[in-house]
Short mmCIF file of N, CA and C in Angstrom, two decimals:
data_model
loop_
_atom_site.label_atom_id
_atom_site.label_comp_id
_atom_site.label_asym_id
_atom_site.label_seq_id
_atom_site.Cartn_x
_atom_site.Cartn_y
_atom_site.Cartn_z
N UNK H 221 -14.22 -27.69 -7.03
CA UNK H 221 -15.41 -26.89 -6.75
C UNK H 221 -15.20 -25.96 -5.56
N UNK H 222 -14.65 -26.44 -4.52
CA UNK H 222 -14.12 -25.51 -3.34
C UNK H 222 -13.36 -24.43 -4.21
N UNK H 223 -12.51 -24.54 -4.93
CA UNK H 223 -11.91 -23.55 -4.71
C UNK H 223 -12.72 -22.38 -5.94
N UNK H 224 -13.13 -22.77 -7.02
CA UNK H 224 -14.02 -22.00 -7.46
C UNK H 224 -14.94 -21.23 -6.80
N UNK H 225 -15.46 -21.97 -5.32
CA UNK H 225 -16.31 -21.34 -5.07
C UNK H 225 -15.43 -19.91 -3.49
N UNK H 226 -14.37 -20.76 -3.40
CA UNK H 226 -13.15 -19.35 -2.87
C UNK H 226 -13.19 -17.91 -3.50
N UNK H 227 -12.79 -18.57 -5.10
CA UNK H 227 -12.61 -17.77 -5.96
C UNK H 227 -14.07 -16.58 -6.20
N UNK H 228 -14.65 -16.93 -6.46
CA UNK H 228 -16.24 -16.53 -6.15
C UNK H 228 -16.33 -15.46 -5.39
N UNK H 229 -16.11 -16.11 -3.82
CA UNK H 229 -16.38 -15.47 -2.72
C UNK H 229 -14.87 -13.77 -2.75
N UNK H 230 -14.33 -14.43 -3.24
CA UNK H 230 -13.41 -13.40 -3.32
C UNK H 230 -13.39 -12.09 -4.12
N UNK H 231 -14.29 -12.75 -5.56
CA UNK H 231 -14.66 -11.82 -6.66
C UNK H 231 -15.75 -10.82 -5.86
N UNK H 232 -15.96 -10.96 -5.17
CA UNK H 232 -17.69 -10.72 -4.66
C UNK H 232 -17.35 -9.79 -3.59
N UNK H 233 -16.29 -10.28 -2.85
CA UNK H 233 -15.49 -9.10 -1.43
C UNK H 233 -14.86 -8.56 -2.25
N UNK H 234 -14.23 -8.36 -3.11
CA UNK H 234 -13.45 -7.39 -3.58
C UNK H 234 -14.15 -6.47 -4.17
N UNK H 235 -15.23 -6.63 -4.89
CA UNK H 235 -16.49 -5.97 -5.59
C UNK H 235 -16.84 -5.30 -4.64
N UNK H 236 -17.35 -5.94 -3.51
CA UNK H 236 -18.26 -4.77 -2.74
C UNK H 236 -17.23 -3.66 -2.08
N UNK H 237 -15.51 -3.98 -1.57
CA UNK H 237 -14.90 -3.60 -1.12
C UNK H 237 -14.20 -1.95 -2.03
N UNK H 238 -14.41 -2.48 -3.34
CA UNK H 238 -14.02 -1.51 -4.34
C UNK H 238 -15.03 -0.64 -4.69
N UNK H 239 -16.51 -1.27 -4.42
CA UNK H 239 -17.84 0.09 -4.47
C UNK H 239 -17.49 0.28 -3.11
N UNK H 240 -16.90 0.46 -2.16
CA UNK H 240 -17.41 0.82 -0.76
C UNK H 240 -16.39 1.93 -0.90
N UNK H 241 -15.07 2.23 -1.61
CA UNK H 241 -14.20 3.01 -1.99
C UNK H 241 -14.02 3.52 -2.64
N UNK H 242 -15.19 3.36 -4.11
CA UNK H 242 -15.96 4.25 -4.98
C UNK H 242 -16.63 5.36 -4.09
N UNK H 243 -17.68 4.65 -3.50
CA UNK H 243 -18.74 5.69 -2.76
C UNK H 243 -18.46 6.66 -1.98
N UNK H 244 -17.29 6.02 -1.13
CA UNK H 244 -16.70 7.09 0.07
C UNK H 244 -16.15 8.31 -0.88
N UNK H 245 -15.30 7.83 -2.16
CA UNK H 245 -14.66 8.79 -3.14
C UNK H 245 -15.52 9.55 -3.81
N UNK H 246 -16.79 9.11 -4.28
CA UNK H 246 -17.75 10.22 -4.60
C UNK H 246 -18.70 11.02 -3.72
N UNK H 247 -18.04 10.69 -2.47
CA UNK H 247 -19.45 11.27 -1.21
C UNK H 247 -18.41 12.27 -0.81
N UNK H 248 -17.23 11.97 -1.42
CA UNK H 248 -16.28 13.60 -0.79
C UNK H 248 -15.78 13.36 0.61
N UNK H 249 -15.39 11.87 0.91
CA UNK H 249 -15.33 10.96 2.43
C UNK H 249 -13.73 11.30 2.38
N UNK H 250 -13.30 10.98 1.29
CA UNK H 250 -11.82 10.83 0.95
C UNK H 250 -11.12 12.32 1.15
N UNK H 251 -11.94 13.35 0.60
CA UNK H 251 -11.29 14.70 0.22
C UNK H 251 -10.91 15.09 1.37
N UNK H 252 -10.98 16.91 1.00
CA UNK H 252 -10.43 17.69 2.54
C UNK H 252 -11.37 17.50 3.54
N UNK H 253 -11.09 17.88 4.48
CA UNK H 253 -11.89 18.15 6.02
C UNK H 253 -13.23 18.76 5.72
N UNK H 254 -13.58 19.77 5.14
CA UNK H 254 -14.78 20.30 4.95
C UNK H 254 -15.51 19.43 3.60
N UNK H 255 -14.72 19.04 2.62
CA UNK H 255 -15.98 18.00 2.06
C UNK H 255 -16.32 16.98 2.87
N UNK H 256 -15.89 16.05 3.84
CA UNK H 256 -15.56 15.32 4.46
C UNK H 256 -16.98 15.46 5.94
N UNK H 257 -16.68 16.88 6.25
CA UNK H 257 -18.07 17.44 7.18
C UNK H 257 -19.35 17.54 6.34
N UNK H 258 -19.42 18.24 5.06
CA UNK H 258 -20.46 18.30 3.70
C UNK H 258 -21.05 16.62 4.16
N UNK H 259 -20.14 16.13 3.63
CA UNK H 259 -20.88 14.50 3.83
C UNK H 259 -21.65 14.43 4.70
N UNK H 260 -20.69 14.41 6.15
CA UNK H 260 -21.41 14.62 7.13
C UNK H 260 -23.00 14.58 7.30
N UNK H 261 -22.94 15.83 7.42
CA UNK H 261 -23.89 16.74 7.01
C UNK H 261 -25.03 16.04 5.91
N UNK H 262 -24.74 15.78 4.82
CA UNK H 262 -26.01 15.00 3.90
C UNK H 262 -26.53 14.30 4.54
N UNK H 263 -25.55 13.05 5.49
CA UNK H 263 -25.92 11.89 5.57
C UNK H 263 -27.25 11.87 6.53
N UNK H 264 -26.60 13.38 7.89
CA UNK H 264 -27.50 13.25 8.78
C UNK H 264 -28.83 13.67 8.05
N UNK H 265 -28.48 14.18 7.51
CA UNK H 265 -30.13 14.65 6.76
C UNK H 265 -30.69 13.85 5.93
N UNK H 266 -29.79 12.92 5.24
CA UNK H 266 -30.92 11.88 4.83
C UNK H 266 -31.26 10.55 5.56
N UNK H 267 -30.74 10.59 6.91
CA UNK H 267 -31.14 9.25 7.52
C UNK H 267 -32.68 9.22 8.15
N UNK H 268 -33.59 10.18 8.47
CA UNK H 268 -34.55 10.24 8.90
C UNK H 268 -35.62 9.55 7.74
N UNK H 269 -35.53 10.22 6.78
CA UNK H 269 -36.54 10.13 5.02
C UNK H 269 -35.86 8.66 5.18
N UNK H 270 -34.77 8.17 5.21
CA UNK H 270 -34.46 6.50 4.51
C UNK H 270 -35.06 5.69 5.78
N UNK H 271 -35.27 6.15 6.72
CA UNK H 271 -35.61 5.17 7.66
C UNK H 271 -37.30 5.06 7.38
N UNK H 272 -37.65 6.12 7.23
CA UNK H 272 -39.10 5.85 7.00
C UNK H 272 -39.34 5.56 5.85
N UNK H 273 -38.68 5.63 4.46
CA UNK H 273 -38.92 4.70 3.54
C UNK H 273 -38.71 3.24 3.66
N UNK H 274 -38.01 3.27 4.26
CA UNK H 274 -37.46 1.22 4.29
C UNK H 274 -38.84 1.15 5.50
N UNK H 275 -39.11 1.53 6.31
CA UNK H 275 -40.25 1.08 7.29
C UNK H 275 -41.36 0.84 6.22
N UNK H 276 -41.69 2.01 5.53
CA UNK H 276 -43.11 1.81 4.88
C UNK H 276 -43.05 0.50 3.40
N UNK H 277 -41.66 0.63 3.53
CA UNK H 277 -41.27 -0.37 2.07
C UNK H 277 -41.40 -2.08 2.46
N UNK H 278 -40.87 -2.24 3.51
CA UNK H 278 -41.41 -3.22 4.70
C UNK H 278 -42.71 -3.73 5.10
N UNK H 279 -43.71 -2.43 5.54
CA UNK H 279 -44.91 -2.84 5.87
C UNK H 279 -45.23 -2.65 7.41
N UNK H 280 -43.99 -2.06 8.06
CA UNK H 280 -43.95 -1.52 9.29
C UNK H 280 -44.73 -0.02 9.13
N UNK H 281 -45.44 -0.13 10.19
CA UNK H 281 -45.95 1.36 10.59
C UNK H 281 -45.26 1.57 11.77
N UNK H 282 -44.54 2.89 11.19
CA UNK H 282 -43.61 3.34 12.49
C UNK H 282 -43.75 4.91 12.73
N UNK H 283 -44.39 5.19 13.51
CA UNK H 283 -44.66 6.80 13.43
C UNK H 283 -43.64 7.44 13.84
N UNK H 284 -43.55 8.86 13.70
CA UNK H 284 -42.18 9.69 13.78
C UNK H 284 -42.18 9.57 15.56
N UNK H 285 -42.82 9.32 16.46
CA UNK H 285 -42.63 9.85 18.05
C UNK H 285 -41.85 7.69 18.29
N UNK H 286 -42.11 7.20 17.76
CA UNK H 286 -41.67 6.14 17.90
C UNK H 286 -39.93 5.71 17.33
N UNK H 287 -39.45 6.63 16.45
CA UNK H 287 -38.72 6.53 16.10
C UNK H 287 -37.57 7.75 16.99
N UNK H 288 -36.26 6.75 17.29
CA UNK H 288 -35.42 7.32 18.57
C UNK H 288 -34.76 8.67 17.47
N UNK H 289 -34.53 10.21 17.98
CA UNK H 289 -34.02 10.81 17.22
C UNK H 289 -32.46 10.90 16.58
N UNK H 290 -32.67 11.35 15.61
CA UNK H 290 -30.91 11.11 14.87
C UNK H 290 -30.17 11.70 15.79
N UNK H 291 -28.88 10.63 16.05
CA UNK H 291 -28.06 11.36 16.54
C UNK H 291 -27.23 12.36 16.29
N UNK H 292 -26.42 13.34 17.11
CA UNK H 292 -26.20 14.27 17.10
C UNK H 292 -24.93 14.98 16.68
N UNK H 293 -23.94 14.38 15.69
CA UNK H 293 -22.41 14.23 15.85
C UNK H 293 -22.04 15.84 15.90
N UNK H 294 -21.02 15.95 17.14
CA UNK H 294 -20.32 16.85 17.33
C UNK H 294 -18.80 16.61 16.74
N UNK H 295 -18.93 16.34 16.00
CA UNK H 295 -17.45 16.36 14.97
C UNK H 295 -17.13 16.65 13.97
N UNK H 296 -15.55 17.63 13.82
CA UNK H 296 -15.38 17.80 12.72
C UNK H 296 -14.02 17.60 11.99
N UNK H 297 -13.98 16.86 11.16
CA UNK H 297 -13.05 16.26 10.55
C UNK H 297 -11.88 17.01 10.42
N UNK H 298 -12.07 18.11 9.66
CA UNK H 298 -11.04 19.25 9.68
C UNK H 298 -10.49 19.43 11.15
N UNK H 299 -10.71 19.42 12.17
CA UNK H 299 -10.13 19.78 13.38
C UNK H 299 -9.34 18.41 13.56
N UNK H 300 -9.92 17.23 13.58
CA UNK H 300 -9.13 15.73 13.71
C UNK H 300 -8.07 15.57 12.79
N UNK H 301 -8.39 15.90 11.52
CA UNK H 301 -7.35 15.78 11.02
C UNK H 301 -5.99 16.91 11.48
N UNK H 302 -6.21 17.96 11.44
CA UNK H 302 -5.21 19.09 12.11
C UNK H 302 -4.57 18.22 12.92
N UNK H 303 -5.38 17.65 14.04
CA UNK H 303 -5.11 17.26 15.38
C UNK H 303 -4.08 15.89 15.09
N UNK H 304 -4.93 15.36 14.45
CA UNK H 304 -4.01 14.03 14.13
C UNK H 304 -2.53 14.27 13.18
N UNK H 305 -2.31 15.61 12.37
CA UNK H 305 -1.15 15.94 12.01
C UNK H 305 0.10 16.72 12.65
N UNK H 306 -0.87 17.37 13.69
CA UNK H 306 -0.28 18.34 15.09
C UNK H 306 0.67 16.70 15.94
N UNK H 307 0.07 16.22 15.91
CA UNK H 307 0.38 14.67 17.17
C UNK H 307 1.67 13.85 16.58
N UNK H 308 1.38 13.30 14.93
CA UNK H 308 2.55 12.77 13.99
C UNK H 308 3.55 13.51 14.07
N UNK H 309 3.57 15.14 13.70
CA UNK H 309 4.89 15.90 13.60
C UNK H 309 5.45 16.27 14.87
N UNK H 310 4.84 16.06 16.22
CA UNK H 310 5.24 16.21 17.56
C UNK H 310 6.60 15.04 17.55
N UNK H 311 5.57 13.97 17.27
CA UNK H 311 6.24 12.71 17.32
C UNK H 311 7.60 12.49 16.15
N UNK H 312 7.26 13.12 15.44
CA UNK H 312 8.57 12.99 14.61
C UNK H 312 9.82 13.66 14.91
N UNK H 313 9.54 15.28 15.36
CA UNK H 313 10.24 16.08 16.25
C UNK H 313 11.37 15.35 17.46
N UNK H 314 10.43 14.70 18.35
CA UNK H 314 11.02 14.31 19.17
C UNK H 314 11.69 12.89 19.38
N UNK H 315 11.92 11.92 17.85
CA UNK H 315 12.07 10.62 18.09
C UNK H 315 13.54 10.76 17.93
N UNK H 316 14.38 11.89 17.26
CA UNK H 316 15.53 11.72 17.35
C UNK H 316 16.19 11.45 18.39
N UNK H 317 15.78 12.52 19.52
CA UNK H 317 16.02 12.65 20.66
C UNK H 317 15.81 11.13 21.74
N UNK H 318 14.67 10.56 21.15
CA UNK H 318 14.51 9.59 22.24
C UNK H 318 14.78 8.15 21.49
N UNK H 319 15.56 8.05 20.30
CA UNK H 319 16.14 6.92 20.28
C UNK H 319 17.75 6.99 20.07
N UNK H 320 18.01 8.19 20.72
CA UNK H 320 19.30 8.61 21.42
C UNK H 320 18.88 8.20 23.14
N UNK H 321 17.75 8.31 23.95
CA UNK H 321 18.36 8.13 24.41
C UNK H 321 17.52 6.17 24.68
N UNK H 322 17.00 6.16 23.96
CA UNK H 322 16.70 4.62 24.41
C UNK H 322 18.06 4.08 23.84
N UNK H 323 19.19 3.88 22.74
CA UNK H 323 20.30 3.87 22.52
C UNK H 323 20.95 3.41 23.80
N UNK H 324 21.03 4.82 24.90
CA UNK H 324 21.76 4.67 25.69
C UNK H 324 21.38 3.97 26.89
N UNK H 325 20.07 3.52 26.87
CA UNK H 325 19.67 2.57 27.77
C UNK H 325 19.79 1.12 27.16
N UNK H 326 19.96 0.95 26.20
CA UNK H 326 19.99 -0.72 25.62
C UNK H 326 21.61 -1.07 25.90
N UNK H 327 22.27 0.14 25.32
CA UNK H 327 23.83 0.10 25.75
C UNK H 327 24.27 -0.47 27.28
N UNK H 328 23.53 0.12 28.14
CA UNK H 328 23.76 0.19 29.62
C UNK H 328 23.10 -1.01 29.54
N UNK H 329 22.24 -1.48 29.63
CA UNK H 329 21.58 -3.15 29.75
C UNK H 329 22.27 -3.96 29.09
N UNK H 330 23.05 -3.77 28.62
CA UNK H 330 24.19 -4.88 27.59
C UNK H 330 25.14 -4.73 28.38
N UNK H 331 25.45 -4.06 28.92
CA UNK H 331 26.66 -3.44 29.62
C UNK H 331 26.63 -4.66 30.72
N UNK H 332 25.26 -4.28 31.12
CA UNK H 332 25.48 -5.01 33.02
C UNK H 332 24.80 -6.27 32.41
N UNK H 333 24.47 -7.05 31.61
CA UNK H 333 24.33 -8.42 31.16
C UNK H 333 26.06 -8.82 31.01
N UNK H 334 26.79 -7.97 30.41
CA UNK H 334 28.18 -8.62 30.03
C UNK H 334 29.05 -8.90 31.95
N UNK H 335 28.48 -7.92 32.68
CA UNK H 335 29.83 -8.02 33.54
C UNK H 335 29.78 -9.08 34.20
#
């Protein structure tokens, strides 16, 4: 029974884990930089309307001056990603060079361990 109920628990994380990688793939999360901001962009605009539906769906009365305003994201994917490909190919550039010379520092530390 334990392990059926492993098994279970596993069917069930993998399910939600595989809609959570559906959704990102149809929200355009996955694509380029500018579908990626698009998203963005929807989401902030629909978080205000979903918050006050789940309040009123609840039974909470929550008026709009009570509710803290959406935050503000100053980010854009397209630039991070650039940024984060600008940083990898820096790094690739320069690893020849520096496991030449870490090389020659492991050499030299072997060196003065032997004498």
């Amino acid at each position: 029974t334990v392990a059926a109920f492993d098994s279970f628990r596993f069917v069930i994380k993998g399910g939600l884990a595989g809609a959570a990688v559906y959704m990102a793939y149809d929200q355009g999360l996955l694509g380029s930089g500018t579908q990626g901001a698009e998203a963005l962009r929807k989401a902030q605009a629909a978080l205000p309307p979903a918050i006050q539906e789940w309040t009123s769906y609840l039974g909470w009365e929550v008026r709009a001056a009570q509710l803290p305003p959406t935050p503000k994201f100053d980010f854009s994917p397209s630039d991070s990603w650039n940024k984060g490909v600008q940083t990898v190919m820096s790094a690739l550039s320069v690893a020849p060079t520096r496991a030449c010379e870490y090389t020659v520092e492991g050499w030299k530390y072997v060196k003065d361990l032997v004498k």
